[in-house]
mmCIF file of C-alpha atoms in Angstrom:
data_model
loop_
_atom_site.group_PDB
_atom_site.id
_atom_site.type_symbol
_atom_site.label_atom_id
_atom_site.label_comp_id
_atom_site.label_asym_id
_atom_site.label_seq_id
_atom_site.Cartn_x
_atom_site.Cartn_y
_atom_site.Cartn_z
ATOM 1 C CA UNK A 28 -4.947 2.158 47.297
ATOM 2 C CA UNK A 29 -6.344 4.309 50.041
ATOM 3 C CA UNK A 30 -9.892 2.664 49.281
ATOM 4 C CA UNK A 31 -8.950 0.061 49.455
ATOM 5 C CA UNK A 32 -7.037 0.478 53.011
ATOM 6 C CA UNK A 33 -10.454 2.194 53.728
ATOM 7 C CA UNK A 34 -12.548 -0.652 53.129
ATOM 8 C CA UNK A 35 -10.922 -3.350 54.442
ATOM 9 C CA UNK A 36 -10.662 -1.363 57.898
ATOM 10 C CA UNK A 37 -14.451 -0.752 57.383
ATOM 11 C CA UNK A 38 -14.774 -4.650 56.819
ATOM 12 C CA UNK A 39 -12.667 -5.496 59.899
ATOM 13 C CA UNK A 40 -14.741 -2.825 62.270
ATOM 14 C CA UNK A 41 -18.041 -4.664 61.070
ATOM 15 C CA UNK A 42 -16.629 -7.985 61.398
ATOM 16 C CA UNK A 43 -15.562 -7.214 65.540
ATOM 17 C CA UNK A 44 -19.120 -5.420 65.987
ATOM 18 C CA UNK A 45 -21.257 -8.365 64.479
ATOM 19 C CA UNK A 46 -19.121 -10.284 66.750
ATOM 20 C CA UNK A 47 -20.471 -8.271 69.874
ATOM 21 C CA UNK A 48 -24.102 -9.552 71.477
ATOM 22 C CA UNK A 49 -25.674 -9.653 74.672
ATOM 23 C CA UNK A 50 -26.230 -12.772 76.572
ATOM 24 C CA UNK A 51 -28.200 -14.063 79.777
ATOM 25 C CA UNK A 52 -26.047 -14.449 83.006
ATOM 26 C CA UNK A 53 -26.548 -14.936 86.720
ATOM 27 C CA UNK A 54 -26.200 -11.264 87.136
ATOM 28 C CA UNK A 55 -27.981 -10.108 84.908
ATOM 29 C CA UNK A 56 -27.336 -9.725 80.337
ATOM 30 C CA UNK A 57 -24.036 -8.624 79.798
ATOM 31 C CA UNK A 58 -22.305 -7.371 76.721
ATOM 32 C CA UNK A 59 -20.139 -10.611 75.142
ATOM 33 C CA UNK A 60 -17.955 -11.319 71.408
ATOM 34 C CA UNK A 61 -17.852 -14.218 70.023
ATOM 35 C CA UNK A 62 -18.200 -15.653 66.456
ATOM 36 C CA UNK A 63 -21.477 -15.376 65.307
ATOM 37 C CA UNK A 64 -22.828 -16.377 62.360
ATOM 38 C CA UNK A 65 -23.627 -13.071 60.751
ATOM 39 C CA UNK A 66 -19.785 -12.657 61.182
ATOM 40 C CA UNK A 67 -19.646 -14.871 57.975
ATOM 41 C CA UNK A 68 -21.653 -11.667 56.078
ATOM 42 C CA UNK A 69 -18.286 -9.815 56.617
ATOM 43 C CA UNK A 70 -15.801 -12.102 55.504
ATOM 44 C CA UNK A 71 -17.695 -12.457 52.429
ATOM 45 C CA UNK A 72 -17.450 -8.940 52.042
ATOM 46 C CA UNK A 73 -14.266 -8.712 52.625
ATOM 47 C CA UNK A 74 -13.012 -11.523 49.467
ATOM 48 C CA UNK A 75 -15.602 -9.267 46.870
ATOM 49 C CA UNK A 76 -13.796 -6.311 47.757
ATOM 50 C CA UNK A 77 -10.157 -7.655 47.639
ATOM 51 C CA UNK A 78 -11.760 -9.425 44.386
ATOM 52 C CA UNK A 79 -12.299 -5.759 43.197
ATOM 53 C CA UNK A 80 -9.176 -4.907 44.049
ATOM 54 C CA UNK A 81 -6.820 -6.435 41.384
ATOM 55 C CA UNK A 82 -6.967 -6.777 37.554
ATOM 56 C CA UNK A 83 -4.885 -8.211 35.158
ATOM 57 C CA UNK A 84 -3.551 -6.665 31.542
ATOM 58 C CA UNK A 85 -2.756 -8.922 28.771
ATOM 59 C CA UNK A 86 0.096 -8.958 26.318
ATOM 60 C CA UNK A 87 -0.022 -6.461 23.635
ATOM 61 C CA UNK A 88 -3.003 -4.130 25.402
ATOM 62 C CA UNK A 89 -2.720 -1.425 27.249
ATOM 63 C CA UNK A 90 -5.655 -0.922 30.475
ATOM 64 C CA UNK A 91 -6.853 2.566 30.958
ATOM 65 C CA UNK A 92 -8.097 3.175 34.682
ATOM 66 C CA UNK A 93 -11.632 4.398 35.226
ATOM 67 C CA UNK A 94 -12.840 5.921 38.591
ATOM 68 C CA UNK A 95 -16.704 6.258 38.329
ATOM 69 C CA UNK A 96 -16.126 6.731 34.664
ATOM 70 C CA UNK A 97 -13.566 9.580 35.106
ATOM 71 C CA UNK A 98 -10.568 8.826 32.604
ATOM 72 C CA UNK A 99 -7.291 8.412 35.017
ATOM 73 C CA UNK A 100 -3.969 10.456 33.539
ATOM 74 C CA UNK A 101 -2.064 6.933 33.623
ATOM 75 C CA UNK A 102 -2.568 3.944 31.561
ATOM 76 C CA UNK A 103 -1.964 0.491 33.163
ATOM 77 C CA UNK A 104 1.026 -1.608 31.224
ATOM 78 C CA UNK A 105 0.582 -5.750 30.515
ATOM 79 C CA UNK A 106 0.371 -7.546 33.769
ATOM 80 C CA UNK A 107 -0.907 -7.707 37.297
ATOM 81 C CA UNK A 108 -2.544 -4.376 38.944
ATOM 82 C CA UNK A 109 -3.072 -3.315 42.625
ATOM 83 C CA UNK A 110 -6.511 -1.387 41.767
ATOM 84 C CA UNK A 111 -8.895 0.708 44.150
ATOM 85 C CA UNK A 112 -12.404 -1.201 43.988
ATOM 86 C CA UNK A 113 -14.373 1.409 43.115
ATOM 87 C CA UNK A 114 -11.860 1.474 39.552
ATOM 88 C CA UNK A 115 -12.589 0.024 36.879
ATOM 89 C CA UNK A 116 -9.620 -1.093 33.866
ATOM 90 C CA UNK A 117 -10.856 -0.834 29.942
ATOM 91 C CA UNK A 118 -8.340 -2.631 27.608
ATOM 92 C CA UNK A 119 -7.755 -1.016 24.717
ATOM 93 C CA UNK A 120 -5.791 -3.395 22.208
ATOM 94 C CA UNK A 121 -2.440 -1.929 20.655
ATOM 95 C CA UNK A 122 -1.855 -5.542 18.882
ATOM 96 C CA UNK A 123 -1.830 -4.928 14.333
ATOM 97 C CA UNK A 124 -5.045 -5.445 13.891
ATOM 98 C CA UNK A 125 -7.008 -5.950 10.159
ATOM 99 C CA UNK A 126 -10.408 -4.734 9.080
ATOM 100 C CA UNK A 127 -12.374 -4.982 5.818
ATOM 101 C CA UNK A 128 -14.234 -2.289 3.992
ATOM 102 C CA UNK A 129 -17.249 -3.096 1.204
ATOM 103 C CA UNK A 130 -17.347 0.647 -0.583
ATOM 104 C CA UNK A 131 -19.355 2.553 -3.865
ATOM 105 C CA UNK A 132 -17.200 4.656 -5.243
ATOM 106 C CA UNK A 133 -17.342 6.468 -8.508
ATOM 107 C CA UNK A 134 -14.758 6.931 -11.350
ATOM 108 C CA UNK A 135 -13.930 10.235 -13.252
ATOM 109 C CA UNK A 136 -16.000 9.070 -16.582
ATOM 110 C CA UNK A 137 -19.376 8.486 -13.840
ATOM 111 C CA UNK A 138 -18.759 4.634 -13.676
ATOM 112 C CA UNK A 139 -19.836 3.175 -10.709
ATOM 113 C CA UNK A 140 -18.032 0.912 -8.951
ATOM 114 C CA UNK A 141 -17.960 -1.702 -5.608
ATOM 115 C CA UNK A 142 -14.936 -1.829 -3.672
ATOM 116 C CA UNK A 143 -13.688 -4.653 -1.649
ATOM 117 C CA UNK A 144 -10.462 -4.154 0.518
ATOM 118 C CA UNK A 145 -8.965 -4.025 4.077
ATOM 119 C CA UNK A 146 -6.965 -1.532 6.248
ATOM 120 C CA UNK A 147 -4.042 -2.565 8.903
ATOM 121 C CA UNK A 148 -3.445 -0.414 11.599
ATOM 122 C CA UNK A 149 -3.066 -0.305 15.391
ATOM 123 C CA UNK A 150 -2.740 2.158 18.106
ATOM 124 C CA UNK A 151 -0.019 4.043 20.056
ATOM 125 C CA UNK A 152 0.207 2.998 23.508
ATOM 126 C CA UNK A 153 0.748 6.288 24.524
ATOM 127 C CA UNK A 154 -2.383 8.014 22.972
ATOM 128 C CA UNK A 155 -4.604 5.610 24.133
ATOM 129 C CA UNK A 156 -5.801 7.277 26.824
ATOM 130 C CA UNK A 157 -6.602 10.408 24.573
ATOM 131 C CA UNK A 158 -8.175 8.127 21.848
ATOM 132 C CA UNK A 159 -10.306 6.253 24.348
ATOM 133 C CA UNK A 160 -11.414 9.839 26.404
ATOM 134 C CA UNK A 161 -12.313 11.427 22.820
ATOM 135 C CA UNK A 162 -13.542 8.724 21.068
ATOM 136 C CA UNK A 163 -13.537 5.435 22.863
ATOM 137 C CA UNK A 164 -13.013 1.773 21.987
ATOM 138 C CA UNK A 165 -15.410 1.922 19.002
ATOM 139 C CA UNK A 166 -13.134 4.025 17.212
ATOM 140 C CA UNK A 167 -13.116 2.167 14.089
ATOM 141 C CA UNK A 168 -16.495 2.326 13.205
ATOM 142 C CA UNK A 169 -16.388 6.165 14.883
ATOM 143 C CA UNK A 170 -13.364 7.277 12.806
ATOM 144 C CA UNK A 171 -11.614 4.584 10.412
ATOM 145 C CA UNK A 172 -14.504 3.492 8.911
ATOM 146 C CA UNK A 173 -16.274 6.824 7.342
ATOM 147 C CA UNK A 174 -12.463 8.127 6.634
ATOM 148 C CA UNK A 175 -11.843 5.125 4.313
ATOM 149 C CA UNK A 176 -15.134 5.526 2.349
ATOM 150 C CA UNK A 177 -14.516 9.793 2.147
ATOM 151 C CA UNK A 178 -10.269 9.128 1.119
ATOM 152 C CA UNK A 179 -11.495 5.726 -1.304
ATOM 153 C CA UNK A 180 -14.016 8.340 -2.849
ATOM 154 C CA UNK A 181 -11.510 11.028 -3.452
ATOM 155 C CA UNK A 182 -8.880 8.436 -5.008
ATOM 156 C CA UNK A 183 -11.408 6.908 -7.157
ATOM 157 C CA UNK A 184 -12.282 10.122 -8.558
ATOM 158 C CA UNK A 185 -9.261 11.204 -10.105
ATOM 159 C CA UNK A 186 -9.247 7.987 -12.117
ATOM 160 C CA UNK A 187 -11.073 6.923 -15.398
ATOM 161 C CA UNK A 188 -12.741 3.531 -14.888
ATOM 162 C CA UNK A 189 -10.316 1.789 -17.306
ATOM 163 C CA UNK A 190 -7.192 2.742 -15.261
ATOM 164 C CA UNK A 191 -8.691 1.923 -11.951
ATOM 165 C CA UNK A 192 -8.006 -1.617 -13.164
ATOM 166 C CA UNK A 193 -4.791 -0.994 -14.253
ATOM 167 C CA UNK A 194 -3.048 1.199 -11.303
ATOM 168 C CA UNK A 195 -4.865 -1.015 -7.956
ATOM 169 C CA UNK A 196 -1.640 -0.754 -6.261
ATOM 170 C CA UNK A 197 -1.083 3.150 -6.898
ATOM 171 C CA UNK A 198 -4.877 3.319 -5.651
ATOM 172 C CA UNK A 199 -4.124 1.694 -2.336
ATOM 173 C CA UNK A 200 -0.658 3.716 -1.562
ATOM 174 C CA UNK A 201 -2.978 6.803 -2.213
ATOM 175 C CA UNK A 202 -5.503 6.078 0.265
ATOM 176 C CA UNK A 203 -3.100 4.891 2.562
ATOM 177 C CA UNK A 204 -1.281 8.093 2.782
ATOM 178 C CA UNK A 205 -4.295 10.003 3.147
ATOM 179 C CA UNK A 206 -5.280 7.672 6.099
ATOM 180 C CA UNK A 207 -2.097 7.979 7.881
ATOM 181 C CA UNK A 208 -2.328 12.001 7.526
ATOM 182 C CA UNK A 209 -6.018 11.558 8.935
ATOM 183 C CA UNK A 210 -5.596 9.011 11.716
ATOM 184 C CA UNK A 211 -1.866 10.251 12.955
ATOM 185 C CA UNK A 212 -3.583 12.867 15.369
ATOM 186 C CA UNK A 213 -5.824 10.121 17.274
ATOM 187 C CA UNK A 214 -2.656 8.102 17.386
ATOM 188 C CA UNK A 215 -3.961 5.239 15.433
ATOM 189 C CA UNK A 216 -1.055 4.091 13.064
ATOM 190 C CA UNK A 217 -1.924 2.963 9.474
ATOM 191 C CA UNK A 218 0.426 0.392 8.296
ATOM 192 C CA UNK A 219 -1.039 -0.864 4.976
ATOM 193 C CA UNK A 220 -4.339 -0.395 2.629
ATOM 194 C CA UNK A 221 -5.242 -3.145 0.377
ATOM 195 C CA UNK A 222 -7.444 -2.981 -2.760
ATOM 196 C CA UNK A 223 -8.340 -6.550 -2.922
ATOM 197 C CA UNK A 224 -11.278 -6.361 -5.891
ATOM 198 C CA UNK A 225 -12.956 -3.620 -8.107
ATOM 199 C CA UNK A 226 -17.002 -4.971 -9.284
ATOM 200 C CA UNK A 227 -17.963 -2.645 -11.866
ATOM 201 C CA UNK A 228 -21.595 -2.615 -13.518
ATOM 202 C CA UNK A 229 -22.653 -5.601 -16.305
ATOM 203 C CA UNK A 230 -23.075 -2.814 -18.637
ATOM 204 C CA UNK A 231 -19.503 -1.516 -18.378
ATOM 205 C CA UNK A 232 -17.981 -4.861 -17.661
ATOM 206 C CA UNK A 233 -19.339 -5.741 -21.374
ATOM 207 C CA UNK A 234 -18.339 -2.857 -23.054
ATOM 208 C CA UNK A 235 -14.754 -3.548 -21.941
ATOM 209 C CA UNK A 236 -14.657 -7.034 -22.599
ATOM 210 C CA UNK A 237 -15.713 -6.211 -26.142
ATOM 211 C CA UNK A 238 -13.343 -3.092 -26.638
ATOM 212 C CA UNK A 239 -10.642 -5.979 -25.300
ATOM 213 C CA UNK A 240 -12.002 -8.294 -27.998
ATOM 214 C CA UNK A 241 -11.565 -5.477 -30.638
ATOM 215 C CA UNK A 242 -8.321 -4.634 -29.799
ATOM 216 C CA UNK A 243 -6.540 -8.213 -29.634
ATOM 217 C CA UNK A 244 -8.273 -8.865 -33.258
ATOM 218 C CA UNK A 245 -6.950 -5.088 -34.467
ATOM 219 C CA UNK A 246 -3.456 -6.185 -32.537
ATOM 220 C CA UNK A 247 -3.771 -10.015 -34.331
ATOM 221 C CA UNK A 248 -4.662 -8.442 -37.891
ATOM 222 C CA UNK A 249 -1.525 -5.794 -37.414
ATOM 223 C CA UNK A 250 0.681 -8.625 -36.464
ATOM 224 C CA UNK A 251 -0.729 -10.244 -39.350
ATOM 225 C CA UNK A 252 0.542 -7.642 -42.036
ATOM 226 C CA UNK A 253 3.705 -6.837 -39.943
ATOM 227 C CA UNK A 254 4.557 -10.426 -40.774
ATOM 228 C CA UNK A 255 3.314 -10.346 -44.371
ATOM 229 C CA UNK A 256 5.764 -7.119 -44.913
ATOM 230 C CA UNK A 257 8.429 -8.762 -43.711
ATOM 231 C CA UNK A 258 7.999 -11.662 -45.456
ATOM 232 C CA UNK A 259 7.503 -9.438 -48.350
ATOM 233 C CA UNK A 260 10.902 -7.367 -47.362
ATOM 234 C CA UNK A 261 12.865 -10.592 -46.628
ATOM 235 C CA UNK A 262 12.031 -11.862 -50.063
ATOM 236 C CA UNK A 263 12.674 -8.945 -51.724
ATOM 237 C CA UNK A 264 15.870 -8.948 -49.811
ATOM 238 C CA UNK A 265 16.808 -12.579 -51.363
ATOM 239 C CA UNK A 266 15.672 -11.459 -54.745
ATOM 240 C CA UNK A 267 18.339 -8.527 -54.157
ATOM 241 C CA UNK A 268 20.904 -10.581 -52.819
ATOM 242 C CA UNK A 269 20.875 -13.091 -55.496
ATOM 243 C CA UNK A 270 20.766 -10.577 -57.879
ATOM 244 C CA UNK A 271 23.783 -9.128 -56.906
ATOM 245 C CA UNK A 272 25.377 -12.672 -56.256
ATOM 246 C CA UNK A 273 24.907 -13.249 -60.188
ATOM 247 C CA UNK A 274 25.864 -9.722 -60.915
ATOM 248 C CA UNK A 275 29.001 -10.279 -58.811
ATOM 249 C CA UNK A 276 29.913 -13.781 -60.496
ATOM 250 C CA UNK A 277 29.706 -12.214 -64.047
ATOM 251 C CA UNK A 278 31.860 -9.508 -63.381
ATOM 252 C CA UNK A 279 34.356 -11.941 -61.593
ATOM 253 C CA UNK A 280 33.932 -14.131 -64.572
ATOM 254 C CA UNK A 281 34.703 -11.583 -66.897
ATOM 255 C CA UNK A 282 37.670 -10.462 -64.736
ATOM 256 C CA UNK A 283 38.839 -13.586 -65.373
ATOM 257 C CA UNK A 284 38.389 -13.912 -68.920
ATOM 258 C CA UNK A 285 40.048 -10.513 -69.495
ATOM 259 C CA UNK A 286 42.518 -11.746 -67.195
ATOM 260 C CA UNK A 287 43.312 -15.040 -69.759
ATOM 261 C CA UNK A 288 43.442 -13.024 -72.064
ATOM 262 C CA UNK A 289 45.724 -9.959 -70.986
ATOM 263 C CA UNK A 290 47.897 -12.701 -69.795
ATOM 264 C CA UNK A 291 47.756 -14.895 -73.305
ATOM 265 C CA UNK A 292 48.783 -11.523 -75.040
ATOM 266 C CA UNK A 293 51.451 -10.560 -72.653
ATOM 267 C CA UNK A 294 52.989 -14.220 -72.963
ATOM 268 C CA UNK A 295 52.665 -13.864 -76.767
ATOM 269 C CA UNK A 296 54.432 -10.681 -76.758
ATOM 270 C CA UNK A 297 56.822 -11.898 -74.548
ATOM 271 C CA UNK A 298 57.538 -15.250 -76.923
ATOM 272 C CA UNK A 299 57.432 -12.489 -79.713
ATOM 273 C CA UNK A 300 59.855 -10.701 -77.897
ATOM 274 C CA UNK A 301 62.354 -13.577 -77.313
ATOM 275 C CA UNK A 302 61.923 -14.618 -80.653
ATOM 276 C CA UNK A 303 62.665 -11.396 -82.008
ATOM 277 C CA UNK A 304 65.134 -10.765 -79.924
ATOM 278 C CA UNK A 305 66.894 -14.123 -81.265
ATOM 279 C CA UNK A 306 66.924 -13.555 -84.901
ATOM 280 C CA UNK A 307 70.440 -12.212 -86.297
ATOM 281 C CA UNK A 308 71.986 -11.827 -89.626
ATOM 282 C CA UNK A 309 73.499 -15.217 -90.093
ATOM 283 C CA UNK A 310 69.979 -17.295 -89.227
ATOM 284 C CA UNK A 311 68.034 -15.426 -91.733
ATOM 285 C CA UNK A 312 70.699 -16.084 -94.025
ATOM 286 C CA UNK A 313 70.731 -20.041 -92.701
ATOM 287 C CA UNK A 314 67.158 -20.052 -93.462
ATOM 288 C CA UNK A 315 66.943 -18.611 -96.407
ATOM 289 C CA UNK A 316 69.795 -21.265 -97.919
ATOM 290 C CA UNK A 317 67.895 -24.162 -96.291
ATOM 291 C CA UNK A 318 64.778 -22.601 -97.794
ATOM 292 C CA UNK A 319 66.307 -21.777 -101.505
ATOM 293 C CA UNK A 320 65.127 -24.341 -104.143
ATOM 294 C CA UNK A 321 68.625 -23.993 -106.176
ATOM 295 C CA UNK A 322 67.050 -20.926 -108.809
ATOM 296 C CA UNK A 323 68.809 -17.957 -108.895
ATOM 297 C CA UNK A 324 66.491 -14.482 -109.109
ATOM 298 C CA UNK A 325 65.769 -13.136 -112.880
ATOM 299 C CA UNK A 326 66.111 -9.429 -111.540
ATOM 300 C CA UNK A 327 68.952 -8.276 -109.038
ATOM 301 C CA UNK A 328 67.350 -5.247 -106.973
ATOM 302 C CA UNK A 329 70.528 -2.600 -106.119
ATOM 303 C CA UNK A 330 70.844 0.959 -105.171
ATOM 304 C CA UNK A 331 67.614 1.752 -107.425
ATOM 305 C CA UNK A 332 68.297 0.111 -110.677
ATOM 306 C CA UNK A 333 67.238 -3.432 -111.906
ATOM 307 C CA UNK A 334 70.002 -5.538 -113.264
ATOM 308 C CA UNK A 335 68.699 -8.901 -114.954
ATOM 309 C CA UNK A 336 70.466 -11.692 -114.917
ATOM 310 C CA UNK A 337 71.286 -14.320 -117.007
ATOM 311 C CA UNK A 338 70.117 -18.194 -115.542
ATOM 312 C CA UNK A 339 72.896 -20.247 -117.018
ATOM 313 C CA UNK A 340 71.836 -23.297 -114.481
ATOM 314 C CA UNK A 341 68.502 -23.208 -115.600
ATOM 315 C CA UNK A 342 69.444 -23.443 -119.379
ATOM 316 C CA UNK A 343 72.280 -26.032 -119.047
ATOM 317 C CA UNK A 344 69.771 -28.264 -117.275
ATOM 318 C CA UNK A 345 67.391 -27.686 -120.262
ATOM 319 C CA UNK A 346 70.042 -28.810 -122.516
ATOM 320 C CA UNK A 347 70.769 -31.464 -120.434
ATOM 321 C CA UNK A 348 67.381 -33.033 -120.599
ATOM 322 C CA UNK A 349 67.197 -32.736 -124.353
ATOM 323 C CA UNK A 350 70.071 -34.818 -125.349
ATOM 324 C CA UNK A 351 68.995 -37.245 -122.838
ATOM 325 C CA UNK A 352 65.585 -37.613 -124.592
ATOM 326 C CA UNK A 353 67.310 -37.921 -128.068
ATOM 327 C CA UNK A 354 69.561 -40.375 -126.940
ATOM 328 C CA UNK A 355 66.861 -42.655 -125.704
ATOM 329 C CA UNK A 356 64.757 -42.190 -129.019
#
C-alpha cells in the first residue's frame, strides 16, 4: 500500500512539472503551467500503475503474494485485492483435483507388469505458502508423481502376479495410505488411489488363460463325477428304500397272517369253551337216546367185572320174522 501511495504521488509531481514551460512575453520568457501534451505521458502512467495495483482470486484458489520473488508470510483468500505494484499474486489451486499415472511395476514371482491408474488429491489452504516456497506449483510432477511410481513399486512387490488381479482394490488402499503418510507433510491431501487396469506380458497373459482353461475342464470333469456319485448314491438309496419297503410289507403281511390266525384259534377256543362249558349230564344222556338205534350192549362194564347180558329184543324179533316167513310160504 505504501507503494503504491508512493507512486501515485510520484505520478502527480511529474504530471504538475510536465505541466510547467516557459513562454515568450512582452517582458521578457516567463515561467507558465498549463496542459501540455506530454502531460498525457503521466496519466498514462498513472492507469498502468493503478492497473498493477489490484488482482483478483478465484473461487476455490488461494493467491500467494510475491514481492520481487520474495514469498510474503500471508496468502491472499478468493476475491478482490488492494496489491502494491511492484507484487505479484501466484494462484495456487486448492480445488480436488485428478491425475493419471502410466507405471512398470514388477510382481513377487519377476512378472512384469503396466499400470494404469489415477490419484485424487488437493492442497491445504494453509500450507500453500510452504508448498509453493519449497516446492512450487509444479509439485505434482516434483513430488506426487515419482512417490506414486516408488509406493506402486513397493505394493506390487509383495504380490504374486496371479493375486495382483485378484486383490486391485486392496492394491489401491495400500498405495493410498502410503501416499497420504508421504504427502501429509507438504500439505497435499490424498483422497483416493485408483487401480484402473493391470497389462501383463503375452507370455504370461497365455499361460494364465491356459492354467484358467485347465482348471474349469478339471472343475467341469469333478462336477462331472460328483454328479455321477450321486446319482450312483441316490440310486443305491432307492434300491435300499425299496428294499426295505418290501421287507417292511412282508413282515406286516405276516403280522397279519399270524394275527388271523392267533385270532381264529382264540375264537375256536373260545366256541370250544362255550361249548364245553354247555354240556351237562342230562344232554349227553339226550343225545345218546336220540342217537341209540334200539340194541341193548352184549357186555355191561361195572366196578371191574364184565357182566353179559342176555338180548331178549333181539331174539323175539328173530322169532318174530320166522313165523312171518312160514306163514306166507
Amino acid at each position: 500500500m505504501i507503494g503504491l501511495i508512493v507512486g501515485v504521488l510520484t505520478i502527480l509531481v511529474a504530471f504538475t512539472a510536465l505541466g510547467f514551460g516557459l513562454e515568450a512575453s512582452q517582458s521578457g520568457k516567463r515561467l507558465v503551467w498549463k496542459l501540455r501534451p506530454r502531460q498525457i505521458l503521466s496519466i498514462l502512467g498513472v492507469g498502468i500503475i493503478l492497473t498493477g495495483c489490484f488482482s483478483t482470486v478465484p473461487t476455490g484458489y488461494t493467491g500467494i503474494v510475491t514481492t520481487f520473488g520474495k514469498v510474503e508470510n500471508f496468502t491472499l483468500e478468493a476475491g478482490f485485492h488492494l496489491i502494491s505494484p511492484i507484487q505479484k499474486v501466484i494462484l495456487m489451486d486448492n480445488r480436488e483435483q485428478k491425475n493419471s499415472f502410466n507405471f512398470s511395476a514388477f510382481s513377487s514371482d519377476i512378472q512384469q507388469v503396466e499400470v494404469t491408474g489415477s490419484i485424487n488429491y488437493n492442497i491445504d489452504k494453509s500450507t500453500a505458502m510452504v508448498l509453493y516456497k519449497e516446492v512450487g506449483t509444479n509439485y505434482f510432477d516434483i513430488l506426487i508423481a515419482p512417490r506414486m511410481l516408488e509406493n506402486t513399486k513397493a505394493v506390487f512387490s509383495r504380490y504374486s502376479a496371479e493375486n495382483l488381479v485378484a486383490n486391485r482394490d486392496v492394491l489401491s488402499t495400500q498405495i493410498c495410505e502410503r501416499m497420504q503418510e508421504d504427502m501429509s507433510s507438504y500439505g497435499i491431501r490424498v483422497i483416493s488411489v485408483a487401480i484402473e487396469d493391470l497389462d501383463f506380458t503375452d507370455s504370461f497373459t497365455n499361460a494364465v488363460e491356459e492354467k484358467q482353461v485347465a482348471a474349469q475342464n478339471k472343475l467341469t470333469a469333478e462336477t462331472k463325477q460328483e454328479q455321477q456319485i450321486m446319482e450312483a448314491e441316490a440310486a443305491a438309496k432307492r434300491d435300499k428304500i425299496a428294499a426295505e419297503t418290501a421287507a417292511e410289507v412282508q413282515r406286516i403281511n405276516a403280522d397279519a397272517q399270524a394275527y388271523e390266525i392267533r385270532v381264529r384259534a382264540e375264537s375256536q377256543a373260545e366256541a370250544n369253551k362255550l361249548i364245553s362249558e354247555s354240556i351237562n349230564s342230562t344232554l349227553i344222556e339226550y343225545n345218546y337216546a336220540q342217537s341209540w338205534n334200539g340194541e341193548l350192549p352184549d357186555t355191561y362194564i361195572g366196578n371191574g367185572d364184565a357182566i353179559p347180558i342176555i338180548n331178549t329184543s333181539s331174539s323175539q324179533t328173530d322169532e318174530d320174522a320166522s313165523s312171518s316167513s312160514k306163514s306166507a310160504s
